[in-house]
Coordinates of C-alpha atoms in Angstrom, one line a residue:
M4 CA 68.1 59.3 105.3
Y5 CA 71.0 57.4 104.8
Q6 CA 71.9 61.2 102.9
N7 CA 71.2 63.0 105.8
Q8 CA 73.2 61.3 107.9
S9 CA 76.0 60.6 105.5
V10 CA 75.7 64.8 105.6
A11 CA 75.5 65.3 109.6
Q12 CA 78.8 62.2 109.3
R13 CA 80.8 64.5 107.2
T14 CA 80.1 68.0 109.3
A15 CA 80.5 66.4 112.7
D16 CA 84.0 65.3 110.9
S17 CA 84.8 69.1 109.6
V18 CA 83.7 70.7 112.5
L19 CA 86.6 67.9 114.7
S20 CA 89.1 68.8 112.2
T21 CA 88.9 72.7 112.4
N22 CA 89.0 72.1 115.7
K23 CA 92.5 69.9 115.9
V24 CA 94.0 72.1 113.5
L25 CA 92.9 75.3 115.7
R26 CA 94.3 73.4 118.6
N27 CA 97.7 71.7 117.7
T28 CA 98.0 75.5 115.3
Y29 CA 97.7 78.1 119.2
M30 CA 100.5 75.1 120.9
L31 CA 102.6 75.5 118.5
L32 CA 102.4 79.0 118.1
S33 CA 102.5 79.3 121.8
M34 CA 105.7 77.3 121.9
T35 CA 107.5 79.3 119.1
L36 CA 106.2 82.5 120.5
L37 CA 108.8 81.6 124.1
F38 CA 111.4 80.5 121.8
S39 CA 112.2 83.0 120.1
A40 CA 111.0 85.3 123.5
V41 CA 114.4 83.3 124.6
M42 CA 116.2 83.3 121.1
A43 CA 115.4 87.9 121.2
A44 CA 116.8 87.7 125.0
V45 CA 120.1 85.8 123.5
G46 CA 120.3 88.6 121.2
V47 CA 120.0 91.4 124.1
T48 CA 122.6 89.6 126.1
M49 CA 125.3 89.4 123.0
Q50 CA 124.2 93.0 122.1
V51 CA 123.6 91.6 118.9
S52 CA 124.8 93.9 115.6
P53 CA 122.2 95.3 113.1
G54 CA 124.0 93.6 110.1
A55 CA 123.7 90.7 112.7
A56 CA 120.9 91.2 112.6
L57 CA 119.5 91.3 109.4
V58 CA 121.4 88.5 108.1
A59 CA 119.4 86.5 110.3
D60 CA 116.1 88.2 109.2
I61 CA 116.9 86.9 106.0
V62 CA 117.1 84.1 106.7
A63 CA 115.0 83.4 108.7
I64 CA 112.1 84.8 105.5
A65 CA 114.5 82.4 103.2
M66 CA 113.8 79.4 104.7
L67 CA 109.9 80.8 105.2
W68 CA 109.8 81.6 101.2
F69 CA 111.5 78.1 99.8
V70 CA 112.1 75.3 103.1
L71 CA 108.5 75.7 105.2
P72 CA 106.4 75.2 102.4
R73 CA 108.0 71.9 101.5
T74 CA 108.4 70.6 104.8
A75 CA 105.1 71.9 106.0
N76 CA 103.1 68.5 105.4
S77 CA 105.8 66.0 107.1
A78 CA 107.8 66.5 110.8
T79 CA 110.6 68.1 109.4
G80 CA 108.5 71.3 109.6
I81 CA 108.3 71.6 112.8
P82 CA 111.3 72.7 113.8
V83 CA 112.5 74.5 110.8
L84 CA 109.5 77.2 111.7
F85 CA 111.0 77.0 115.4
A86 CA 114.6 77.8 112.9
I87 CA 112.1 80.4 111.4
T88 CA 110.6 81.6 114.3
G89 CA 113.7 81.8 116.3
L90 CA 116.2 83.7 113.7
L91 CA 113.5 86.3 113.8
G92 CA 113.8 86.8 117.9
F93 CA 117.4 87.0 117.3
G94 CA 116.9 89.8 114.9
L95 CA 115.2 91.5 117.4
G96 CA 118.7 92.1 119.4
P97 CA 119.2 94.8 118.2
V98 CA 115.2 96.6 118.3
L99 CA 114.6 95.5 122.0
G100 CA 117.9 96.8 123.4
Y101 CA 117.9 99.9 122.5
Y102 CA 113.9 100.6 124.0
L103 CA 114.8 98.1 127.2
S104 CA 118.3 100.6 127.9
V105 CA 116.4 104.3 127.1
N106 CA 112.6 102.7 128.9
P107 CA 111.7 99.2 129.3
A108 CA 108.3 99.6 129.9
I109 CA 107.6 100.6 126.2
V110 CA 108.9 96.8 125.5
M111 CA 106.8 95.7 127.7
T112 CA 103.5 98.0 126.6
A113 CA 104.1 96.5 123.0
L114 CA 104.0 93.7 124.9
G115 CA 101.6 93.1 126.7
G116 CA 99.7 95.6 123.6
T117 CA 100.2 92.8 121.2
G118 CA 99.2 90.3 123.3
V119 CA 95.5 91.8 124.3
I120 CA 94.8 92.8 120.6
F121 CA 95.5 89.3 119.3
L122 CA 92.7 87.6 122.0
G123 CA 90.9 90.2 121.1
L124 CA 90.8 89.6 117.7
S125 CA 91.0 85.8 117.8
A126 CA 88.0 85.7 119.9
Y127 CA 86.1 87.3 117.7
A128 CA 87.0 85.7 114.6
L129 CA 86.0 82.3 116.6
T130 CA 83.3 83.6 118.3
T131 CA 81.4 84.8 115.0
R132 CA 82.5 82.6 112.7
K133 CA 82.6 85.3 110.1
D134 CA 84.4 84.9 107.0
F135 CA 86.9 87.0 106.6
S136 CA 88.5 85.4 103.6
F137 CA 86.9 89.1 101.4
L138 CA 89.9 90.5 103.6
A139 CA 92.7 89.1 101.6
G140 CA 92.7 91.7 98.5
F141 CA 92.5 94.3 100.1
L142 CA 95.4 93.0 102.8
M143 CA 98.0 92.0 100.4
V144 CA 97.5 95.5 98.3
G145 CA 97.7 97.4 101.6
M146 CA 101.3 95.5 102.3
F147 CA 102.8 96.4 98.7
V148 CA 102.0 100.1 99.6
V149 CA 103.1 100.0 103.2
L150 CA 106.3 98.0 102.2
G151 CA 107.4 100.6 99.2
A152 CA 106.7 103.2 102.3
A153 CA 108.4 102.3 103.9
V154 CA 111.2 101.8 101.3
L155 CA 110.8 105.0 100.1
N156 CA 110.9 106.4 103.9
I157 CA 114.4 105.2 104.2
F158 CA 116.2 108.1 102.1
L159 CA 113.6 110.5 102.8
G160 CA 113.3 110.1 106.1
I161 CA 109.9 111.8 107.3
P162 CA 109.2 111.7 110.9
A163 CA 105.2 111.7 109.9
L164 CA 105.8 109.2 107.6
F165 CA 108.0 106.3 109.8
L166 CA 104.9 107.0 112.0
T167 CA 101.9 106.5 109.2
V168 CA 103.2 103.4 108.3
N169 CA 103.6 101.8 110.7
A170 CA 99.8 103.0 112.4
A171 CA 99.2 101.2 109.1
V172 CA 101.2 97.9 110.2
I173 CA 99.2 97.7 113.1
L174 CA 95.9 97.9 111.3
I175 CA 97.2 95.1 108.3
M176 CA 98.0 92.7 111.2
S177 CA 95.0 92.8 113.0
G178 CA 93.4 92.5 109.4
F179 CA 95.5 89.0 109.3
I180 CA 95.1 87.3 112.4
L181 CA 90.9 88.0 111.7
Y182 CA 91.2 87.0 107.7
E183 CA 94.2 83.4 109.0
T184 CA 92.1 82.7 112.1
S185 CA 88.9 82.9 110.0
Q186 CA 91.5 80.3 107.2
I187 CA 91.4 78.2 109.9
I188 CA 87.7 78.0 111.0
H189 CA 86.4 77.5 107.8
N190 CA 89.2 75.2 106.0
G191 CA 90.6 77.2 104.3
E192 CA 93.7 76.5 106.2
T193 CA 94.0 72.7 107.2
N194 CA 97.9 72.7 107.8
Y195 CA 98.3 73.9 111.5
I196 CA 102.3 74.5 110.5
M197 CA 101.6 76.8 107.9
A198 CA 99.0 79.0 110.1
T199 CA 101.5 78.8 112.8
A200 CA 103.5 80.9 110.3
S201 CA 101.4 83.2 109.7
L202 CA 99.9 84.0 112.8
F203 CA 103.5 84.5 114.1
L204 CA 104.7 86.6 111.4
S205 CA 101.4 88.7 112.3
L206 CA 101.8 89.2 115.8
I207 CA 105.6 90.0 115.1
N208 CA 105.3 92.7 112.8
L209 CA 102.1 93.8 114.8
F210 CA 104.5 93.6 117.8
Q211 CA 107.7 96.1 116.5
A212 CA 105.3 98.4 114.3
L213 CA 103.5 99.1 118.0
L214 CA 107.0 99.5 119.4
H215 CA 108.1 102.2 117.0
I216 CA 104.9 104.2 118.3
L217 CA 105.1 103.7 121.5
G218 CA 109.3 104.9 121.3
A219 CA 108.4 107.8 119.2
F220 CA 105.4 109.4 121.5
S221 CA 107.4 108.9 124.3
G222 CA 110.2 110.3 122.9
D223 CA 112.5 107.4 122.6
D224 CA 112.4 107.1 118.9

Protein backbone atom coordinates (compact mmCIF):
# COMPACT_ATOMS: atom_id res chain seq x y z
CA MET A 1 0.00 0.00 0.00
CA TYR A 2 2.74 2.41 0.98
CA GLN A 3 4.66 1.44 -2.13
CA ASN A 4 1.65 2.25 -4.31
CA GLN A 5 1.29 5.62 -2.61
CA SER A 6 4.97 6.33 -3.24
CA VAL A 7 4.65 5.42 -6.92
CA ALA A 8 1.55 7.58 -7.25
CA GLN A 9 3.36 10.51 -5.61
CA ARG A 10 6.34 10.17 -7.94
CA THR A 11 4.00 10.01 -10.94
CA ALA A 12 2.13 13.13 -9.80
CA ASP A 13 5.41 14.97 -9.21
CA SER A 14 6.63 13.94 -12.66
CA VAL A 15 3.45 15.22 -14.32
CA LEU A 16 3.67 18.53 -12.47
CA SER A 17 7.32 18.89 -13.44
CA THR A 18 6.55 18.15 -17.09
CA ASN A 19 3.67 20.62 -17.17
CA LYS A 20 5.90 23.29 -15.64
CA VAL A 21 8.62 22.76 -18.27
CA LEU A 22 6.01 22.84 -21.06
CA ARG A 23 4.41 26.02 -19.72
CA ASN A 24 7.73 27.81 -19.26
CA THR A 25 8.99 26.64 -22.66
CA TYR A 26 5.98 27.88 -24.61
CA MET A 27 5.91 31.16 -22.69
CA LEU A 28 9.60 31.80 -23.32
CA LEU A 29 9.28 30.65 -26.93
CA SER A 30 6.50 33.18 -27.54
CA MET A 31 8.60 35.97 -26.06
CA THR A 32 11.74 35.08 -28.03
CA LEU A 33 9.76 34.78 -31.28
CA LEU A 34 8.30 38.24 -30.71
CA PHE A 35 11.73 39.69 -29.92
CA SER A 36 13.22 37.99 -32.97
CA ALA A 37 10.44 39.46 -35.15
CA VAL A 38 11.22 42.93 -33.81
CA MET A 39 14.93 42.47 -34.56
CA ALA A 40 14.08 41.17 -38.05
CA ALA A 41 12.05 44.33 -38.63
CA VAL A 42 15.05 46.36 -37.48
CA GLY A 43 17.24 44.49 -39.96
CA VAL A 44 14.79 45.16 -42.80
CA THR A 45 14.46 48.83 -41.87
CA MET A 46 18.23 49.28 -41.68
CA GLN A 47 18.62 47.40 -44.98
CA VAL A 48 21.33 45.34 -43.33
CA SER A 49 23.83 43.84 -45.76
CA PRO A 50 24.19 40.07 -46.28
CA GLY A 51 27.67 40.30 -44.78
CA ALA A 52 26.42 41.90 -41.57
CA ALA A 53 23.59 39.36 -41.42
CA LEU A 54 26.11 36.52 -41.76
CA VAL A 55 28.19 37.93 -38.91
CA ALA A 56 25.07 38.13 -36.73
CA ASP A 57 24.25 34.49 -37.53
CA ILE A 58 27.80 33.33 -36.78
CA VAL A 59 27.84 35.13 -33.43
CA ALA A 60 24.43 33.65 -32.56
CA ILE A 61 25.58 30.12 -33.43
CA ALA A 62 28.79 30.57 -31.41
CA MET A 63 26.74 31.69 -28.41
CA LEU A 64 24.35 28.79 -28.92
CA TRP A 65 27.16 26.24 -28.87
CA PHE A 66 29.54 27.68 -26.30
CA VAL A 67 27.65 30.11 -24.05
CA LEU A 68 24.07 28.89 -23.67
CA PRO A 69 24.92 25.36 -22.42
CA ARG A 70 26.99 26.91 -19.63
CA THR A 71 24.32 29.39 -18.57
CA ALA A 72 21.09 27.44 -19.21
CA ASN A 73 20.84 26.29 -15.59
CA SER A 74 20.91 29.83 -14.23
CA ALA A 75 19.00 33.08 -14.71
CA THR A 76 21.81 34.25 -17.02
CA GLY A 77 20.59 31.79 -19.63
CA ILE A 78 17.48 33.86 -20.38
CA PRO A 79 19.27 37.05 -21.59
CA VAL A 80 21.74 34.84 -23.48
CA LEU A 81 18.80 33.14 -25.23
CA PHE A 82 17.27 36.50 -26.10
CA ALA A 83 20.61 37.65 -27.52
CA ILE A 84 20.81 34.52 -29.69
CA THR A 85 17.25 34.75 -30.98
CA GLY A 86 17.58 38.50 -31.53
CA LEU A 87 20.74 38.05 -33.61
CA LEU A 88 19.14 35.29 -35.67
CA GLY A 89 16.12 37.50 -36.27
CA PHE A 90 18.38 40.39 -37.27
CA GLY A 91 20.16 38.02 -39.65
CA LEU A 92 16.89 37.46 -41.51
CA GLY A 93 16.88 41.12 -42.56
CA PRO A 94 18.26 40.77 -46.11
CA VAL A 95 16.08 37.75 -46.98
CA LEU A 96 12.91 39.31 -45.58
CA GLY A 97 13.73 42.64 -47.21
CA TYR A 98 14.02 40.95 -50.59
CA TYR A 99 10.74 39.03 -50.39
CA LEU A 100 8.87 41.97 -48.92
CA SER A 101 10.02 44.10 -51.83
CA VAL A 102 8.88 41.66 -54.52
CA ASN A 103 5.82 40.06 -52.91
CA PRO A 104 4.91 40.61 -49.22
CA ALA A 105 2.29 37.84 -49.47
CA ILE A 106 5.10 35.27 -49.60
CA VAL A 107 6.33 36.32 -46.15
CA MET A 108 2.84 36.29 -44.66
CA THR A 109 2.07 32.87 -46.17
CA ALA A 110 5.37 31.40 -44.91
CA LEU A 111 4.71 32.85 -41.47
CA GLY A 112 1.19 31.42 -41.40
CA GLY A 113 2.39 28.06 -42.68
CA THR A 114 5.06 27.89 -39.98
CA GLY A 115 2.47 28.61 -37.31
CA VAL A 116 0.03 25.99 -38.62
CA ILE A 117 2.72 23.30 -38.85
CA PHE A 118 4.05 24.05 -35.37
CA LEU A 119 0.65 24.14 -33.70
CA GLY A 120 -0.52 21.01 -35.51
CA LEU A 121 2.57 18.95 -34.69
CA SER A 122 2.72 20.19 -31.09
CA ALA A 123 -0.96 19.39 -30.57
CA TYR A 124 -0.43 15.91 -32.02
CA ALA A 125 2.56 15.21 -29.76
CA LEU A 126 0.75 16.52 -26.69
CA THR A 127 -2.47 14.66 -27.45
CA THR A 128 -1.03 11.26 -28.36
CA ARG A 129 1.79 11.41 -25.79
CA LYS A 130 3.75 9.21 -28.20
CA ASP A 131 7.48 8.91 -27.62
CA PHE A 132 9.29 10.21 -30.70
CA SER A 133 12.81 9.65 -29.34
CA PHE A 134 13.34 7.04 -32.06
CA LEU A 135 13.55 9.92 -34.57
CA ALA A 136 16.82 11.24 -33.14
CA GLY A 137 19.16 9.19 -35.33
CA PHE A 138 17.18 9.77 -38.53
CA LEU A 139 16.99 13.51 -37.90
CA MET A 140 20.72 13.88 -37.27
CA VAL A 141 21.64 11.90 -40.39
CA GLY A 142 19.12 13.90 -42.38
CA MET A 143 20.59 17.16 -41.15
CA PHE A 144 24.10 16.18 -42.25
CA VAL A 145 22.87 15.05 -45.67
CA VAL A 146 20.89 18.25 -46.20
CA LEU A 147 23.79 20.41 -45.02
CA GLY A 148 26.13 18.65 -47.44
CA ALA A 149 23.67 19.06 -50.31
CA ALA A 150 23.16 22.76 -49.47
CA VAL A 151 26.92 23.42 -49.48
CA LEU A 152 27.31 21.51 -52.74
CA ASN A 153 24.54 23.52 -54.36
CA ILE A 154 26.35 26.77 -53.52
CA PHE A 155 28.80 25.79 -56.26
CA LEU A 156 26.40 23.96 -58.58
CA GLY A 157 23.42 26.33 -58.38
CA ILE A 158 20.87 23.69 -59.46
CA PRO A 159 17.28 24.96 -58.93
CA ALA A 160 15.87 21.44 -58.48
CA LEU A 161 18.44 20.67 -55.78
CA PHE A 162 17.65 23.98 -54.09
CA LEU A 163 13.96 23.02 -53.90
CA THR A 164 14.79 19.51 -52.73
CA VAL A 165 17.01 20.80 -49.94
CA ASN A 166 14.34 23.19 -48.69
CA ALA A 167 11.63 20.53 -48.88
CA ALA A 168 13.88 18.23 -46.87
CA VAL A 169 14.47 20.98 -44.30
CA ILE A 170 10.71 21.33 -43.83
CA LEU A 171 10.37 17.58 -43.20
CA ILE A 172 13.37 17.45 -40.85
CA MET A 173 12.32 20.51 -38.85
CA SER A 174 8.82 19.06 -38.53
CA GLY A 175 10.43 15.91 -37.18
CA PHE A 176 12.48 17.95 -34.72
CA ILE A 177 9.33 19.67 -33.44
CA LEU A 178 7.77 16.27 -32.72
CA TYR A 179 10.99 15.00 -31.17
CA GLU A 180 11.62 18.06 -29.00
CA THR A 181 8.03 18.21 -27.75
CA SER A 182 8.17 14.49 -26.99
CA GLN A 183 11.41 14.99 -25.05
CA ILE A 184 9.69 17.49 -22.78
CA ILE A 185 6.64 15.27 -22.28
CA HIS A 186 8.71 12.22 -21.40
CA ASN A 187 11.21 14.13 -19.22
CA GLY A 188 14.04 13.76 -21.72
CA GLU A 189 14.43 17.56 -21.59
CA THR A 190 13.88 19.22 -18.23
CA ASN A 191 15.56 22.56 -18.94
CA TYR A 192 13.03 24.95 -20.48
CA ILE A 193 15.73 27.33 -21.74
CA MET A 194 17.40 24.61 -23.81
CA ALA A 195 13.97 23.34 -24.91
CA THR A 196 13.05 26.84 -26.08
CA ALA A 197 16.31 27.20 -27.99
CA SER A 198 15.74 23.88 -29.78
CA LEU A 199 12.17 24.71 -30.77
CA PHE A 200 13.15 28.23 -31.87
CA LEU A 201 15.83 26.87 -34.20
CA SER A 202 13.35 24.41 -35.70
CA LEU A 203 10.83 27.19 -36.30
CA ILE A 204 13.25 29.68 -37.84
CA ASN A 205 14.66 27.03 -40.20
CA LEU A 206 11.15 25.89 -41.09
CA PHE A 207 10.12 29.47 -41.82
CA GLN A 208 13.11 30.13 -44.08
CA ALA A 209 12.59 26.88 -46.01
CA LEU A 210 8.92 27.70 -46.58
CA LEU A 211 9.91 31.20 -47.64
CA HIS A 212 12.32 29.90 -50.29
CA ILE A 213 9.91 27.31 -51.66
CA LEU A 214 7.01 29.74 -51.86
CA GLY A 215 9.30 32.28 -53.51
CA ALA A 216 10.50 29.74 -56.05
CA PHE A 217 7.03 28.60 -57.03
CA SER A 218 5.77 32.17 -57.28
CA GLY A 219 8.65 33.02 -59.59
CA ASP A 220 10.19 35.47 -57.10
CA ASP A 221 13.22 33.42 -56.05
